[in-house]
């Protein structure tokens, strides 16, 4: 009799412990790991949006200072990407995941073309004699006054900053996307499915 009561009490404690553990996991705010530190995904989203805003403004100014007027449309696109990160900050502050859409769309397009552009620079650094690489080499030498530079050096010097900025924005894009998903799940909560009863074997 005492043994049966003890087993019933043990099963009850085990069930309560599992329920409390699942509730704690559901109520715990999502976090993001930044090196040795772990911060909330909301804080990581704010930091990533601000970093991308500053970086995009710098890239737009760099492009405007060195590129010809034919590339003004590219500069305007980069500026649109920059200011879309302000919508991310506003959307995170007001708990509105819909405001993340312009940033995720524009930056997704930007990352695609930036990755393609970086691959072309690297390809031309390896095979500079290709037809379109010769035209690109003439553009870089004319734009950056590098007429006496070797073609390999010209393409590599331009490949390094473009690839680093693309990788950095790609990392921040991943953080912002994580923040969008976390906020969307928090705002648009679906009714939870009824849990199956815990059966102790």
Short mmCIF file of C-alpha atoms in Angstrom, two decimals:
data_model
loop_
_atom_site.label_atom_id
_atom_site.label_comp_id
_atom_site.label_asym_id
_atom_site.label_seq_id
_atom_site.Cartn_x
_atom_site.Cartn_y
_atom_site.Cartn_z
CA UNK A 1 0.00 0.00 0.00
CA UNK A 2 2.77 2.41 0.99
CA UNK A 3 4.74 1.43 -2.11
CA UNK A 4 1.78 2.23 -4.38
CA UNK A 5 1.37 5.66 -2.77
CA UNK A 6 5.07 6.36 -3.18
CA UNK A 7 4.95 5.42 -6.87
CA UNK A 8 1.88 7.64 -7.41
CA UNK A 9 3.63 10.57 -5.70
CA UNK A 10 6.76 10.04 -7.79
CA UNK A 11 4.73 10.01 -11.02
CA UNK A 12 2.91 13.22 -9.98
CA UNK A 13 6.19 15.00 -9.18
CA UNK A 14 7.66 13.86 -12.49
CA UNK A 15 4.65 15.16 -14.46
CA UNK A 16 4.68 18.51 -12.65
CA UNK A 17 8.41 18.91 -13.28
CA UNK A 18 7.98 18.23 -17.01
CA UNK A 19 5.09 20.71 -17.25
CA UNK A 20 7.06 23.42 -15.43
CA UNK A 21 10.10 22.81 -17.66
CA UNK A 22 8.02 23.13 -20.84
CA UNK A 23 6.31 26.30 -19.55
CA UNK A 24 9.68 27.84 -18.69
CA UNK A 25 11.01 27.05 -22.17
CA UNK A 26 7.94 28.61 -23.81
CA UNK A 27 8.03 31.79 -21.70
CA UNK A 28 11.77 32.33 -22.01
CA UNK A 29 12.53 35.20 -24.46
CA UNK A 30 14.52 34.17 -27.55
CA UNK A 31 18.22 34.95 -27.36
CA UNK A 32 21.06 35.29 -29.82
CA UNK A 33 24.71 34.35 -29.27
CA UNK A 34 27.28 37.07 -30.06
CA UNK A 35 30.65 35.42 -29.52
CA UNK A 36 31.03 34.66 -25.80
CA UNK A 37 27.94 36.75 -24.97
CA UNK A 38 24.27 35.90 -25.22
CA UNK A 39 21.80 38.77 -25.64
CA UNK A 40 18.11 38.99 -26.38
CA UNK A 41 17.15 38.76 -30.03
CA UNK A 42 15.50 42.19 -29.75
CA UNK A 43 18.77 43.81 -28.67
CA UNK A 44 20.66 41.99 -31.42
CA UNK A 45 18.10 43.24 -33.96
CA UNK A 46 18.53 46.86 -32.83
CA UNK A 47 22.34 46.63 -33.01
CA UNK A 48 22.30 44.95 -36.43
CA UNK A 49 19.88 47.51 -37.88
CA UNK A 50 22.00 50.44 -36.64
CA UNK A 51 25.22 48.87 -37.92
CA UNK A 52 23.69 48.20 -41.34
CA UNK A 53 22.31 51.74 -41.52
CA UNK A 54 25.74 53.27 -40.88
CA UNK A 55 27.51 50.84 -43.22
CA UNK A 56 25.03 51.41 -46.06
CA UNK A 57 25.40 55.20 -45.73
CA UNK A 58 29.17 54.82 -45.90
CA UNK A 59 28.94 52.61 -49.00
CA UNK A 60 26.52 55.04 -50.65
CA UNK A 61 28.88 57.95 -49.99
CA UNK A 62 31.84 55.95 -51.27
CA UNK A 63 29.99 55.02 -54.45
CA UNK A 64 28.79 58.59 -54.98
CA UNK A 65 32.30 59.98 -54.56
CA UNK A 66 34.08 57.57 -56.90
CA UNK A 67 31.54 56.29 -59.42
CA UNK A 68 30.22 58.15 -62.44
CA UNK A 69 26.72 59.55 -62.81
CA UNK A 70 25.61 56.33 -64.50
CA UNK A 71 25.71 54.66 -61.10
CA UNK A 72 23.43 57.15 -59.32
CA UNK A 73 20.63 54.61 -59.47
CA UNK A 74 22.80 52.12 -57.60
CA UNK A 75 23.53 54.79 -54.98
CA UNK A 76 19.81 55.50 -54.58
CA UNK A 77 19.16 51.79 -54.14
CA UNK A 78 21.82 51.55 -51.42
CA UNK A 79 20.27 54.58 -49.70
CA UNK A 80 16.87 52.89 -49.84
CA UNK A 81 18.43 49.83 -48.19
CA UNK A 82 19.98 52.06 -45.52
CA UNK A 83 16.76 53.84 -44.59
CA UNK A 84 14.82 50.57 -44.61
CA UNK A 85 16.82 49.63 -41.50
CA UNK A 86 15.21 52.56 -39.70
CA UNK A 87 11.87 50.84 -40.34
CA UNK A 88 13.30 47.74 -38.64
CA UNK A 89 14.15 49.80 -35.55
CA UNK A 90 10.69 51.38 -35.55
CA UNK A 91 9.00 48.02 -36.14
CA UNK A 92 10.93 46.36 -33.32
CA UNK A 93 10.04 49.24 -30.99
CA UNK A 94 6.33 49.08 -31.87
CA UNK A 95 6.22 45.27 -32.04
CA UNK A 96 5.15 45.32 -35.70
CA UNK A 97 6.88 42.61 -37.80
CA UNK A 98 5.29 43.91 -41.02
CA UNK A 99 7.73 46.85 -40.99
CA UNK A 100 10.59 44.40 -41.44
CA UNK A 101 9.41 43.52 -44.96
CA UNK A 102 11.06 46.42 -46.89
CA UNK A 103 14.44 45.78 -45.28
CA UNK A 104 14.33 42.02 -45.80
CA UNK A 105 13.27 42.46 -49.44
CA UNK A 106 15.72 45.22 -50.41
CA UNK A 107 18.67 43.74 -48.55
CA UNK A 108 17.96 40.32 -50.03
CA UNK A 109 18.18 41.80 -53.53
CA UNK A 110 21.26 43.79 -52.57
CA UNK A 111 23.06 40.75 -51.16
CA UNK A 112 22.34 38.78 -54.32
CA UNK A 113 23.83 41.42 -56.62
CA UNK A 114 26.72 42.13 -54.24
CA UNK A 115 27.65 38.45 -54.13
CA UNK A 116 27.46 38.29 -57.93
CA UNK A 117 29.59 41.42 -58.25
CA UNK A 118 32.21 40.03 -55.84
CA UNK A 119 32.36 36.77 -57.77
CA UNK A 120 32.91 38.73 -60.99
CA UNK A 121 35.74 40.73 -59.42
CA UNK A 122 37.41 37.55 -58.22
CA UNK A 123 36.92 35.88 -61.59
CA UNK A 124 38.46 38.85 -63.40
CA UNK A 125 41.39 38.89 -60.98
CA UNK A 126 42.16 35.30 -62.02
CA UNK A 127 41.36 35.68 -65.74
CA UNK A 128 41.80 39.40 -66.59
CA UNK A 129 42.01 38.80 -70.36
CA UNK A 130 38.32 38.03 -70.76
CA UNK A 131 36.37 40.60 -72.82
CA UNK A 132 34.09 42.03 -70.14
CA UNK A 133 36.98 41.96 -67.65
CA UNK A 134 38.99 44.23 -69.95
CA UNK A 135 36.10 46.71 -70.01
CA UNK A 136 35.73 46.46 -66.25
CA UNK A 137 39.45 47.00 -65.78
CA UNK A 138 39.29 50.17 -67.87
CA UNK A 139 36.40 51.42 -65.71
CA UNK A 140 38.22 50.78 -62.42
CA UNK A 141 41.43 52.38 -63.65
CA UNK A 142 39.54 55.41 -64.94
CA UNK A 143 37.43 55.77 -61.79
CA UNK A 144 40.22 55.28 -59.25
CA UNK A 145 43.21 56.70 -61.19
CA UNK A 146 44.99 53.35 -61.22
CA UNK A 147 46.19 53.45 -64.82
CA UNK A 148 49.66 52.16 -63.93
CA UNK A 149 48.47 49.37 -61.63
CA UNK A 150 48.52 45.69 -62.48
CA UNK A 151 45.12 44.25 -63.41
CA UNK A 152 45.28 41.62 -60.66
CA UNK A 153 45.99 44.25 -58.01
CA UNK A 154 43.15 46.45 -59.26
CA UNK A 155 40.55 43.69 -59.02
CA UNK A 156 41.79 42.31 -55.68
CA UNK A 157 41.93 45.77 -54.08
CA UNK A 158 38.29 46.32 -55.06
CA UNK A 159 37.26 42.74 -54.22
CA UNK A 160 38.37 42.87 -50.57
CA UNK A 161 36.17 45.77 -49.32
CA UNK A 162 33.16 44.65 -51.37
CA UNK A 163 33.39 41.08 -50.10
CA UNK A 164 33.89 42.16 -46.47
CA UNK A 165 30.92 44.54 -46.58
CA UNK A 166 28.77 41.86 -48.23
CA UNK A 167 29.70 39.30 -45.58
CA UNK A 168 29.06 41.79 -42.76
CA UNK A 169 25.66 42.82 -44.10
CA UNK A 170 24.81 39.15 -44.68
CA UNK A 171 25.50 38.36 -41.00
CA UNK A 172 23.36 41.29 -39.88
CA UNK A 173 20.65 40.23 -42.33
CA UNK A 174 20.53 36.83 -40.62
CA UNK A 175 20.14 38.48 -37.20
CA UNK A 176 17.35 40.77 -38.46
CA UNK A 177 15.59 37.79 -40.03
CA UNK A 178 15.82 35.94 -36.70
CA UNK A 179 14.35 38.99 -34.96
CA UNK A 180 11.53 39.15 -37.52
CA UNK A 181 10.65 35.50 -36.94
CA UNK A 182 10.73 35.86 -33.16
CA UNK A 183 8.55 38.98 -33.25
CA UNK A 184 6.11 37.41 -35.72
CA UNK A 185 5.68 34.34 -33.52
CA UNK A 186 5.16 36.56 -30.49
CA UNK A 187 2.59 38.86 -32.12
CA UNK A 188 0.66 36.30 -34.17
CA UNK A 189 0.30 33.50 -31.66
CA UNK A 190 -1.64 30.48 -32.87
CA UNK A 191 -3.64 28.48 -30.32
CA UNK A 192 -1.47 25.71 -28.95
CA UNK A 193 -2.35 22.12 -29.66
CA UNK A 194 -3.64 20.06 -26.77
CA UNK A 195 -0.71 18.23 -25.24
CA UNK A 196 -0.80 14.49 -25.00
CA UNK A 197 -1.05 13.07 -21.49
CA UNK A 198 2.26 11.95 -20.07
CA UNK A 199 2.28 8.21 -19.64
CA UNK A 200 4.94 6.75 -17.43
CA UNK A 201 6.19 3.47 -18.74
#
